[in-house]
Amino acid sequence: MQRSASMTKTNKTKTTLRWFFGLLLMVGLATGCGDKPEAETDPDSGPTQMMDDEIDITPVDEQPDFDGNAIDDGTVGGTDLEQPAVPLPTVRDVFFGYDSDVIDAEGRAVLEENARLLREREDVTILVEGHCDERGTAQYNMALGWRRAEAVREYLVNLRVPAARVRTVSFGKEKPFVRGTTEEAYAQNRRAHFNLSHGD
Amino acid sequence: MHLRRLTGQSAGALVLATCFVITPAHAQVDEQEFTLRVERSRAVRAPIEVAPLSVESSLEGAGESAADLATRLVRDLIWSGHFSIANALPEGVQRPPHVPDDWLSETETGGDTVLQLTLSGLRRDEMVWTARLLDARNRRQIVGKRYVIDLDAPSRHVHHLADEIVFAVTGETGISQTRIIFSRAVGEGRELFLVDYDGANLRQITRNQSLNLMPRWSPDAEKICYTSYWNGRQRLLVLDGRTGVSNKVTEFDGLNYGGAWSPNGNELLVTLTRDGDPEIYRIDLAGTVKAQLTFEPSIECSPVFDPTGNQIAFTSDRGGVPQIYRMNRDGADKERLSRRGTYNDAPVWSPRGDRIAYVTRHMGLFHVMVMDSNGSNPIPLTIDAEGNNEDPAWAPDGRHLVVSSDRDGTRRLWIIDYETAWARPLTSGAVDDNGPDWSASPVAREGS
């Protein structure tokens, strides 16, 4: 499941888009779909699907201005565009045992693949998020989440991913991926999640 | 195992000693055997009889207003833990929710303490409320108060009166005017919320769509230190209750959390990883590091001052699993306090400094314990409740604690009476609440 940190610019874009498509949906419902209320709640309906697919587009208000009537301080030659961003690589998360910050064999294999994808990507900044399951105290889990993220960061750096591009943050047990009190849910929540972005 | 039942029958006894042993059928790594001797010298509740209400007003609804005020006052008195209400309540006065039957006895005599309440008309929205607590035998007034009450917001005066009565009868600090700050899941984040001790006046404090965690009151209850996130970084903030502005205290790489106040309000204890490992530091409110207090390759976290500011309790897994330790204010004389179990954390010193509440793992679940401040006599406070019980914080009366618990299937806040283990829910609904902290009492702040 794709997931992004709530504090990133990407997510603000996502929120904006969500409002935008929500508005579209409301207009649509008001103008013609009023007799089909199930369209509003169906998670697989068109607008909702579009929203999730388009998380990574450039925000509308940051796109270059293609309006031919606007003249930017007399430069008839226009403004140079930057290189379009190369799409971010898809990397996998690393999972941990209960109360542990040890990266197991499966985790090491995941990190070797991640490192291969990230090593040469100087345009990508890596934020490693440490997460814990809900069993345990908030304070100790906060430190444990930090240890998980640090263990992953060190492993990546040892695999020649530049240290300057890898940061860590711990969310302790405060931001679970999955709700629930089953061992499956707990296992999903004990992880190091990668939050990739362009630039610094 | 049933503390509340045992203590409920102790009305005549000054000291009630109970013994109980819990022997789990299936041994686990964190199995603990609790053999406890509980002294409950303050478990006696003073009976108060509420006299029939006197309404000296012809204004419409005055009778209902009087009954409403009395209902609120009775609830505050009962929830203080110090009183039982003897004989039947006057007509129209509701019995407080979440209260054991024997705290409201219809057979017991009121003894000599009688509460007389009079409501007299002023205007439609304002009335004069007179309250006298009388020692009938000695013909003495214990408390006498007159309030002009705004009937749209009567609680403030009722809470004040309840604290006056608690103090006059017991010499103890009341909690009726206190508030609790906590963290609640909102959308994908967590926001800080404030609520009165009785669950009223719930309101959201932060609105930044981030995770706002582990709020801690300053000793004067004017500021709140908490941990939040910005741009993928954790940082420690202090929210000024007067201005509503949060100022950044620390934003080092890695961890910035804890935020336990010194008793004088000038310093904070925090866990930082600025030197590459979770260590405990003492900082000032500008974020300047005054001292590094731990130097271990292990996790060092959960620091908290004792009421004198001379000692610090904290958690360390230097022995392999998290245990509670103490040290001096300067980091010297570290000593392990928790002696049982394989997972102990979240220490909080009681206002008198004689006890430490903390969280332990027992049979795979988490429970709130209270031990003497030297680590002896650990008492399980929530062991007969279902689910997990965490995040203890003391009320300023040193008698009640607020915890987070999923005992009813939803993680919400509960108030627990240390003396009787009686518990009542503080927050309600489909919520996800944690990290509560209890404000100081305005009575104590005035130094009375």
XYZ file of C-alpha atoms in Angstrom:
648
model
C 0.000 0.000 0.000
C 1.408 3.387 -0.972
C 1.689 5.734 1.933
C 3.246 9.140 2.402
C 4.167 11.129 5.496
C 1.605 13.711 6.396
C 4.091 16.528 6.749
C 5.582 16.491 3.268
C 4.871 18.841 0.472
C 3.671 15.863 -1.541
C 0.975 15.234 0.942
C -0.176 18.816 0.941
C -0.598 18.417 -2.763
C -2.503 15.243 -2.111
C -4.745 17.042 0.341
C -5.347 19.853 -2.098
C -6.160 17.370 -4.826
C -8.437 15.516 -2.490
C -10.375 18.731 -1.880
C -10.393 19.455 -5.555
C -11.743 16.062 -6.537
C -14.082 16.126 -3.587
C -15.468 19.348 -4.969
C -15.743 17.824 -8.429
C -17.558 14.902 -6.930
C -19.949 17.175 -5.077
C -20.650 19.218 -8.213
C -21.227 16.010 -10.115
C -23.602 14.744 -7.522
C -25.469 18.044 -7.396
C -25.882 18.311 -11.142
C -26.712 14.849 -12.313
C -25.948 11.985 -10.011
C -28.298 12.818 -7.199
C -30.295 9.691 -7.778
C -27.250 7.457 -7.342
C -25.981 8.112 -3.817
C -23.892 4.923 -3.827
C -21.386 6.646 -6.117
C -20.425 8.853 -3.223
C -19.364 6.045 -0.952
C -17.903 3.519 -3.409
C -14.127 3.556 -2.776
C -13.422 2.174 -6.236
C -15.315 4.858 -8.093
C -13.510 6.957 -10.700
C -12.647 10.186 -8.898
C -11.279 8.499 -5.773
C -9.087 6.208 -7.834
C -7.760 9.150 -9.808
C -6.870 10.931 -6.630
C -4.559 8.193 -5.424
C -2.976 7.712 -8.818
C -2.021 11.329 -9.137
C -0.246 11.887 -5.840
C 3.057 12.725 -7.464
C 2.102 15.283 -10.075
C 3.516 18.772 -9.778
C 1.155 21.062 -7.895
C -0.872 23.268 -10.186
C 0.281 26.465 -8.565
C 3.941 25.569 -9.035
C 3.762 24.751 -12.715
C 5.431 27.128 -15.137
C 3.146 29.763 -16.556
C 2.294 28.992 -20.172
C -0.045 31.967 -20.538
C 1.116 33.675 -23.722
C -0.295 37.030 -22.664
C 1.918 37.295 -19.604
C 5.268 38.965 -20.180
C 7.809 38.379 -17.452
C 9.869 41.562 -16.878
C 10.601 41.991 -20.572
C 12.439 38.733 -21.171
C 11.030 37.838 -24.518
C 13.096 34.660 -24.535
C 11.014 33.208 -21.713
C 12.212 31.374 -18.633
C 14.446 28.311 -18.751
C 12.734 25.209 -17.492
C 14.500 22.857 -15.121
C 15.032 19.239 -16.017
C 11.813 17.348 -15.413
C 12.142 15.191 -12.314
C 12.903 11.531 -12.839
C 10.221 9.458 -11.121
C 11.122 8.298 -7.632
C 12.178 4.660 -7.412
C 9.859 2.195 -5.709
C 11.486 0.769 -2.612
C 10.210 -1.701 -0.080
C 9.865 -1.340 3.668
C 11.774 -3.401 6.211
C 9.977 -5.293 8.984
C 11.125 -6.158 12.492
C 10.459 -8.675 15.240
C 8.731 -7.738 18.496
C 10.793 -5.368 20.618
C 13.697 -5.728 18.180
C 15.766 -3.441 15.984
C 17.634 -6.319 14.319
C 17.404 -6.457 10.523
C 16.785 -10.055 9.525
C 17.854 -11.836 6.317
C 14.745 -10.781 4.434
C 15.250 -7.193 5.544
C 18.881 -7.264 4.426
C 17.837 -8.492 0.985
C 15.270 -5.696 0.752
C 17.859 -3.119 1.771
C 20.395 -4.375 -0.757
C 17.818 -3.941 -3.496
C 16.835 -0.522 -2.120
C 20.475 0.546 -1.952
C 20.977 -0.498 -5.583
C 18.045 1.717 -6.592
C 19.072 4.657 -4.425
C 22.876 4.661 -4.637
C 23.175 6.619 -7.887
C 20.109 8.774 -7.398
C 21.651 12.027 -6.245
C 18.303 13.770 -6.806
C 16.576 11.689 -4.130
C 16.442 12.445 -0.428
C 15.634 9.492 1.825
C 13.722 9.798 5.078
C 13.675 6.524 7.012
C 10.689 6.382 9.368
C 10.870 4.021 12.359
C 7.535 2.537 13.463
C 6.463 0.220 16.299
C 3.410 -1.824 17.110
C 1.096 -0.679 19.895
C 2.359 -3.099 22.515
C 4.624 -1.229 24.861
C 4.943 2.233 26.293
C 4.911 5.358 24.158
C 8.286 6.571 25.399
C 10.243 3.366 25.013
C 8.678 2.684 21.616
C 9.697 6.152 20.472
C 13.324 5.267 21.160
C 12.881 1.789 19.665
C 11.471 3.307 16.474
C 14.521 5.553 16.300
C 16.795 2.538 16.663
C 15.023 0.727 13.828
C 15.335 3.712 11.534
C 18.998 4.173 12.489
C 19.761 0.502 11.902
C 18.337 0.837 8.398
C 20.174 4.101 7.763
C 23.484 2.566 8.814
C 22.868 -0.458 6.626
C 22.157 1.733 3.599
C 25.215 3.873 4.241
C 27.352 0.737 4.491
C 25.980 -0.163 1.068
C 27.392 3.145 -0.249
C 24.216 5.217 -0.183
C 25.582 8.698 0.668
C 24.951 9.421 4.347
C 24.111 13.053 3.603
C 21.007 11.955 1.714
C 19.584 9.680 4.439
C 17.744 11.090 7.453
C 15.765 9.254 10.119
C 12.684 10.038 12.163
C 10.824 7.937 14.721
C 7.060 7.826 15.011
C 7.141 5.277 17.833
C 3.768 3.585 18.024
C 1.866 6.770 17.218
C 1.301 6.303 13.502
C 0.362 2.685 12.838
C -0.024 1.499 9.251
C -2.735 -0.962 10.222
C -5.320 -0.725 12.989
C -6.052 -3.828 14.970
C -4.751 -6.057 17.706
C -3.852 -9.161 15.706
C -0.307 -10.424 15.285
C -0.671 -9.668 11.554
C -1.477 -6.044 12.325
C 1.387 -5.798 14.807
C 3.833 -7.265 12.286
C 2.727 -4.720 9.674
C 3.367 -1.883 12.108
C 6.906 -2.877 13.134
C 8.734 -1.406 10.207
C 11.123 1.084 8.720
C 9.237 2.970 6.024
C 10.964 4.898 3.259
C 9.739 8.362 2.460
C 11.509 9.484 -0.707
C 11.477 12.981 -2.136
C 13.302 15.042 -4.717
C 15.978 17.498 -3.712
C 17.325 18.389 -0.295
C -7.732 -9.063 43.418
C -10.756 -6.916 44.063
C -9.376 -3.911 45.838
C -12.521 -1.918 45.460
C -14.698 -4.482 47.132
C -12.372 -4.878 50.054
C -11.967 -1.188 50.668
C -15.636 -0.512 50.167
C -16.327 -2.310 53.410
C -13.748 -0.430 55.388
C -15.859 2.470 56.530
C -15.092 1.966 60.185
C -11.466 0.967 59.938
C -8.651 3.448 59.851
C -6.200 0.961 58.425
C -7.122 -1.802 56.083
C -4.452 -4.274 55.176
C -5.130 -6.609 52.299
C -3.111 -9.453 50.949
C -3.520 -10.957 47.557
C -1.530 -13.218 45.346
C -1.830 -13.606 41.623
C -0.511 -16.858 40.300
C -0.872 -17.072 36.550
C -1.626 -20.501 35.178
C 0.792 -20.196 32.276
C 4.259 -18.937 32.969
C 5.628 -16.312 30.611
C 8.874 -14.449 30.414
C 7.389 -11.373 31.995
C 5.362 -13.203 34.580
C 5.408 -11.501 37.931
C 4.056 -12.682 41.176
C 2.400 -9.918 43.099
C 2.326 -10.449 46.813
C 1.102 -7.241 48.213
C 0.381 -5.620 51.455
C -1.723 -2.570 50.927
C -2.219 -0.022 53.634
C -5.172 2.190 52.966
C -5.281 4.631 55.793
C -7.223 7.210 53.834
C -9.878 4.889 52.516
C -12.447 6.242 54.957
C -14.985 8.566 53.421
C -16.579 11.198 55.601
C -20.364 11.010 55.391
C -22.159 14.184 54.422
C -25.897 14.621 54.515
C -27.435 16.958 51.982
C -30.327 18.871 53.529
C -33.434 19.565 51.435
C -32.704 22.357 48.980
C -33.957 25.803 49.816
C -35.204 27.875 46.897
C -35.974 31.477 47.703
C -36.876 32.655 44.246
C -40.040 32.938 42.256
C -38.133 32.897 38.972
C -39.191 30.184 36.593
C -36.848 27.206 36.690
C -35.193 28.145 39.966
C -36.041 24.773 41.472
C -34.404 22.928 38.580
C -31.368 25.195 38.762
C -30.942 24.463 42.451
C -31.184 20.731 41.809
C -28.683 21.011 38.948
C -26.174 22.868 41.114
C -26.589 20.345 43.908
C -26.175 17.477 41.461
C -22.890 18.949 40.259
C -21.658 19.568 43.782
C -22.532 16.072 44.967
C -20.665 14.656 41.983
C -17.548 16.709 42.763
C -17.650 15.692 46.420
C -18.112 12.002 45.653
C -15.491 11.995 42.911
C -12.990 13.631 45.261
C -12.894 10.273 47.034
C -13.115 11.884 50.454
C -16.858 11.724 51.058
C -19.874 9.523 51.009
C -23.348 10.973 50.783
C -25.537 9.686 53.563
C -29.305 9.331 53.438
C -31.377 9.971 50.365
C -30.439 12.780 48.014
C -32.906 15.695 47.978
C -35.618 15.626 45.337
C -34.346 16.389 41.855
C -30.678 15.789 42.698
C -29.177 13.126 40.434
C -26.768 10.532 41.693
C -23.328 10.834 40.082
C -22.448 8.331 37.364
C -19.758 5.648 37.717
C -19.957 5.508 41.509
C -20.060 2.351 43.650
C -23.319 1.913 45.543
C -21.788 2.152 48.972
C -20.459 5.644 48.282
C -24.058 6.796 48.328
C -25.632 5.132 51.291
C -29.306 5.559 51.996
C -29.158 3.778 55.297
C -26.098 5.269 56.898
C -26.742 8.300 59.047
C -25.147 11.515 58.048
C -23.388 11.862 61.320
C -23.067 15.475 62.152
C -22.028 16.994 58.851
C -24.851 18.611 56.934
C -24.706 20.525 53.678
C -27.276 23.303 53.316
C -27.773 24.825 49.907
C -29.912 27.879 49.202
C -30.665 29.449 45.856
C -32.100 32.931 45.791
C -33.156 34.894 42.741
C -31.210 37.752 41.263
C -31.963 37.834 37.564
C -33.067 35.192 35.115
C -29.493 34.188 34.223
C -27.818 34.977 37.529
C -28.652 33.676 40.949
C -27.155 33.883 44.392
C -26.136 30.533 45.746
C -25.377 30.090 49.406
C -23.679 26.967 50.698
C -23.007 26.050 54.296
C -21.337 22.897 55.522
C -22.296 22.595 59.173
C -20.971 20.533 62.027
C -24.347 20.090 63.698
C -23.083 18.613 66.944
C -20.589 21.351 67.640
C -22.782 24.031 66.074
C -19.919 25.138 63.897
C -19.781 26.258 60.288
C -17.041 24.335 58.477
C -17.504 26.111 55.149
C -19.719 29.053 54.301
C -19.744 30.533 50.801
C -21.950 32.794 48.740
C -21.613 32.887 44.963
C -23.294 34.875 42.229
C -23.735 32.127 39.660
C -24.089 32.464 35.920
C -26.559 29.705 35.181
C -25.168 29.267 31.667
C -21.798 28.244 33.137
C -22.366 27.129 36.705
C -19.559 24.563 36.944
C -16.786 26.996 37.769
C -18.366 28.057 41.033
C -19.460 24.549 41.947
C -15.926 23.233 41.398
C -14.532 26.047 43.526
C -16.933 25.262 46.343
C -16.128 21.548 46.164
C -12.408 22.252 46.507
C -13.132 24.575 49.451
C -15.047 21.803 51.173
C -12.342 19.197 50.486
C -9.704 21.488 51.907
C -11.750 22.504 54.945
C -12.592 18.923 55.895
C -9.408 17.067 54.961
C -6.695 19.681 54.547
C -6.008 18.156 51.141
C -5.862 19.785 47.717
C -9.026 19.278 45.714
C -9.026 18.414 42.030
C -12.383 19.815 40.942
C -10.789 22.792 39.178
C -8.083 20.811 37.404
C -7.785 19.914 33.745
C -6.197 17.179 31.697
C -4.240 17.603 28.481
C -3.878 14.644 26.151
C -3.314 13.508 22.573
C -6.185 12.263 20.387
C -6.098 10.707 16.931
C -7.575 13.107 14.359
C -7.440 12.085 10.702
C -3.955 10.731 10.007
C -2.413 12.720 12.835
C -2.841 13.339 16.535
C -3.881 16.642 18.086
C -3.753 17.923 21.660
C -7.038 18.218 23.542
C -7.926 19.732 26.892
C -10.717 18.514 29.159
C -11.924 19.331 32.662
C -11.307 16.675 35.314
C -14.973 15.633 35.063
C -14.974 15.221 31.284
C -16.636 18.573 30.569
C -15.371 21.377 28.314
C -13.515 19.142 25.889
C -11.693 21.262 23.330
C -9.026 20.865 20.690
C -5.797 22.787 21.313
C -3.629 22.113 18.260
C -4.704 22.055 14.620
C -1.609 21.364 12.578
C -2.466 17.943 11.067
C 0.810 16.616 12.434
C 1.435 14.202 15.288
C 1.281 16.086 18.572
C 2.392 13.855 21.420
C 3.172 13.518 25.118
C 1.928 16.890 26.395
C 3.232 17.917 29.824
C 1.892 20.759 31.971
C 4.254 23.319 33.407
C 4.037 23.399 37.220
C 1.934 26.594 37.116
C -0.414 25.043 34.499
C 0.234 28.020 32.201
C 2.280 26.205 29.563
C 2.371 22.829 27.877
C 5.496 21.149 26.563
C 4.912 18.598 23.810
C 6.517 16.827 20.892
C 5.432 17.489 17.339
C 6.689 16.911 13.800
C 7.486 19.284 11.043
C 8.917 18.456 7.656
C 9.855 14.939 8.731
C 11.588 16.148 11.881
C 10.662 15.672 15.505
C 10.787 18.734 17.676
C 9.975 19.818 21.184
C 7.624 22.769 21.597
C 6.228 24.803 24.474
C 2.711 26.141 24.078
C 1.937 29.299 26.047
C -1.627 28.995 27.306
C -2.071 32.774 27.481
C -1.041 33.578 23.929
C -1.841 30.268 22.241
C 1.592 30.359 20.576
C 3.876 27.320 20.427
C 7.593 28.083 20.534
C 10.255 25.632 19.426
C 12.567 24.454 22.193
C 14.710 21.823 20.466
C 14.928 20.410 16.947
C 18.067 18.294 16.979
C 18.528 15.489 14.478
C 16.618 12.431 15.680
C 14.693 12.313 18.944
C 13.383 15.378 20.794
C 10.866 14.179 23.355
C 10.108 13.813 27.023
C 9.641 17.371 28.136
C 9.263 16.814 31.898
C 9.264 20.109 33.787
C 11.403 20.958 36.776
C 9.345 22.036 39.821
C 10.443 25.661 39.360
C 9.340 25.605 35.728
C 12.735 26.732 34.396
C 14.104 23.476 33.052
C 13.018 20.411 31.103
C 14.252 16.841 31.005
C 14.333 15.408 27.495
C 15.612 12.491 25.482
C 17.816 13.573 22.581
C 19.927 11.617 20.113
C 22.179 14.533 19.211
C 25.224 12.493 20.175
C 24.096 9.430 18.252
C 22.214 7.590 20.970
C 19.121 8.207 23.087
C 20.398 9.988 26.194
C 18.752 12.128 28.864
C 19.545 15.826 29.000
C 18.536 18.739 31.174
C 17.768 21.815 29.085
C 16.345 25.273 29.656
C 13.258 26.649 27.944
C 15.381 28.225 25.222
C 16.590 24.764 24.277
C 20.105 25.236 25.627
C 21.571 22.001 26.936
C 22.528 22.490 30.583
C 23.736 18.945 31.265
C 23.897 15.508 29.725
C 22.797 13.115 32.452
C 23.261 9.636 30.931
C 26.144 8.134 28.949
C 25.136 4.639 27.872
C 24.936 2.847 24.546
C 21.443 1.688 25.582
C 18.101 3.488 25.375
C 17.726 6.113 28.117
C 14.299 7.741 28.181
C 11.211 8.781 30.169
C 12.955 11.199 32.589
C 10.849 12.919 35.260
C 11.720 15.108 38.249
C 10.629 14.356 41.773
C 8.655 17.181 43.492
C 11.818 18.653 45.026
C 13.698 18.786 41.743
C 16.642 17.018 43.363
C 16.001 13.548 41.941
C 15.122 12.146 38.564
C 13.397 8.872 37.702
C 13.978 7.479 34.219
C 13.979 4.339 32.109
C 17.001 2.505 30.772
C 17.480 -0.808 29.000
C 21.165 -0.933 29.900
C 20.459 -4.302 31.511
C 18.860 -5.666 28.344
C 15.229 -4.749 29.053
C 13.632 -1.458 30.082
C 13.731 -0.863 33.836
C 13.158 2.194 36.005
C 16.134 3.919 37.610
C 16.740 7.003 39.687
C 19.574 9.514 39.715
C 20.411 12.836 41.241
C 19.647 16.046 39.432
C 23.236 16.127 38.160
C 23.133 12.512 36.949
C 25.051 11.047 39.897
C 24.156 7.995 42.022
C 22.181 6.041 39.456
C 20.282 3.174 41.014
C 17.739 0.700 39.696
C 14.291 0.990 41.299
C 12.011 -1.526 39.559
C 12.927 -5.029 40.626
C 10.330 -7.252 39.005
C 9.254 -7.928 35.458
C 11.030 -7.527 32.147
C 9.418 -4.334 30.916
C 8.960 -1.295 33.161
C 8.660 2.280 31.910
C 6.788 5.592 32.184
C 7.662 6.537 35.785
C 5.871 9.519 37.344
C 6.550 10.792 40.834
C 3.567 11.428 43.081
C 3.051 15.060 44.195
C 4.232 14.211 47.704
C 7.242 12.364 46.371
C 6.500 9.215 48.321
C 5.460 7.031 45.386
C 6.184 6.393 41.732
C 3.523 5.225 39.289
C 4.762 3.362 36.228
C 3.810 0.825 33.574
C 4.743 -2.836 33.642
C 4.176 -5.715 31.251
C 2.378 -8.624 32.809
C 1.185 -11.691 30.917
C 1.578 -9.833 27.644
C -0.560 -6.880 28.742
C 0.475 -3.526 30.119
C -0.623 -2.348 33.537
C -0.186 0.663 35.777
C 1.695 0.007 39.006
C 2.495 2.177 41.997
C 5.607 1.582 44.092
C 7.316 3.398 46.929
C 9.854 5.892 45.662
C 12.679 3.554 46.711
C 11.273 0.811 44.491
C 9.656 -1.313 47.187
C 6.008 -2.385 47.555
C 4.895 -2.430 43.926
C 1.081 -2.416 43.806
C -0.863 -3.280 40.656
C -3.517 -0.641 40.124
C -5.223 -1.986 37.012
C -4.551 -5.691 37.217
C -8.231 -6.633 37.442
C -9.153 -4.540 34.407
C -9.240 -5.910 30.899
C -6.812 -4.793 28.250
C -3.834 -2.458 28.440
C -3.419 0.398 30.872
C -0.671 2.934 30.225
C 0.466 6.570 30.459
C -0.139 7.201 34.176
C -0.144 10.777 35.452
C -0.919 11.879 39.013
C -3.595 14.318 40.011
C -2.365 17.104 42.293
C -4.183 15.432 45.194
C -1.719 12.537 44.993
C -4.671 10.201 45.163
C -6.055 9.961 41.639
C -4.301 9.051 38.425
C -5.302 9.443 34.821
C -4.318 6.601 32.496
C -5.030 5.557 28.938
C -6.733 2.191 28.677
C -8.432 0.039 26.053
C -10.300 -1.907 28.743
C -13.645 -1.335 26.999
C -12.229 -1.983 23.533
C -11.425 1.638 22.724
C -8.327 3.457 23.922
C -9.652 6.288 26.041
C -8.728 8.037 29.292
C -9.747 6.746 32.706
C -9.486 8.248 36.170
C -8.361 5.799 38.834
C -8.573 6.307 42.591
C -5.321 4.969 43.996
C -6.912 4.337 47.384
C -9.678 2.077 46.128
C -8.729 1.259 42.496
C -12.141 2.681 41.548
C -12.132 3.812 37.927
C -14.322 6.032 35.803
C -14.006 6.920 32.105
C -12.911 10.496 31.409
C -13.351 10.557 27.630
C -16.088 8.874 25.647
C -17.045 7.883 22.136
C -15.073 6.229 19.349
C -11.720 7.824 20.116
C -8.034 6.980 20.317
C -6.615 8.926 23.258
C -3.212 8.703 24.933
C -0.484 10.594 26.748
C -2.576 12.415 29.377
C -1.117 14.822 31.917
C -2.969 16.338 34.883
C -2.717 20.054 35.654
C -1.856 21.496 39.023
C -4.755 22.747 41.094
C -5.321 26.499 41.088
C -5.888 26.166 44.825
C -2.375 24.848 45.343
C -0.976 27.545 43.080
C -2.446 30.234 45.306
C -0.562 28.659 48.165
C -3.582 28.264 50.410
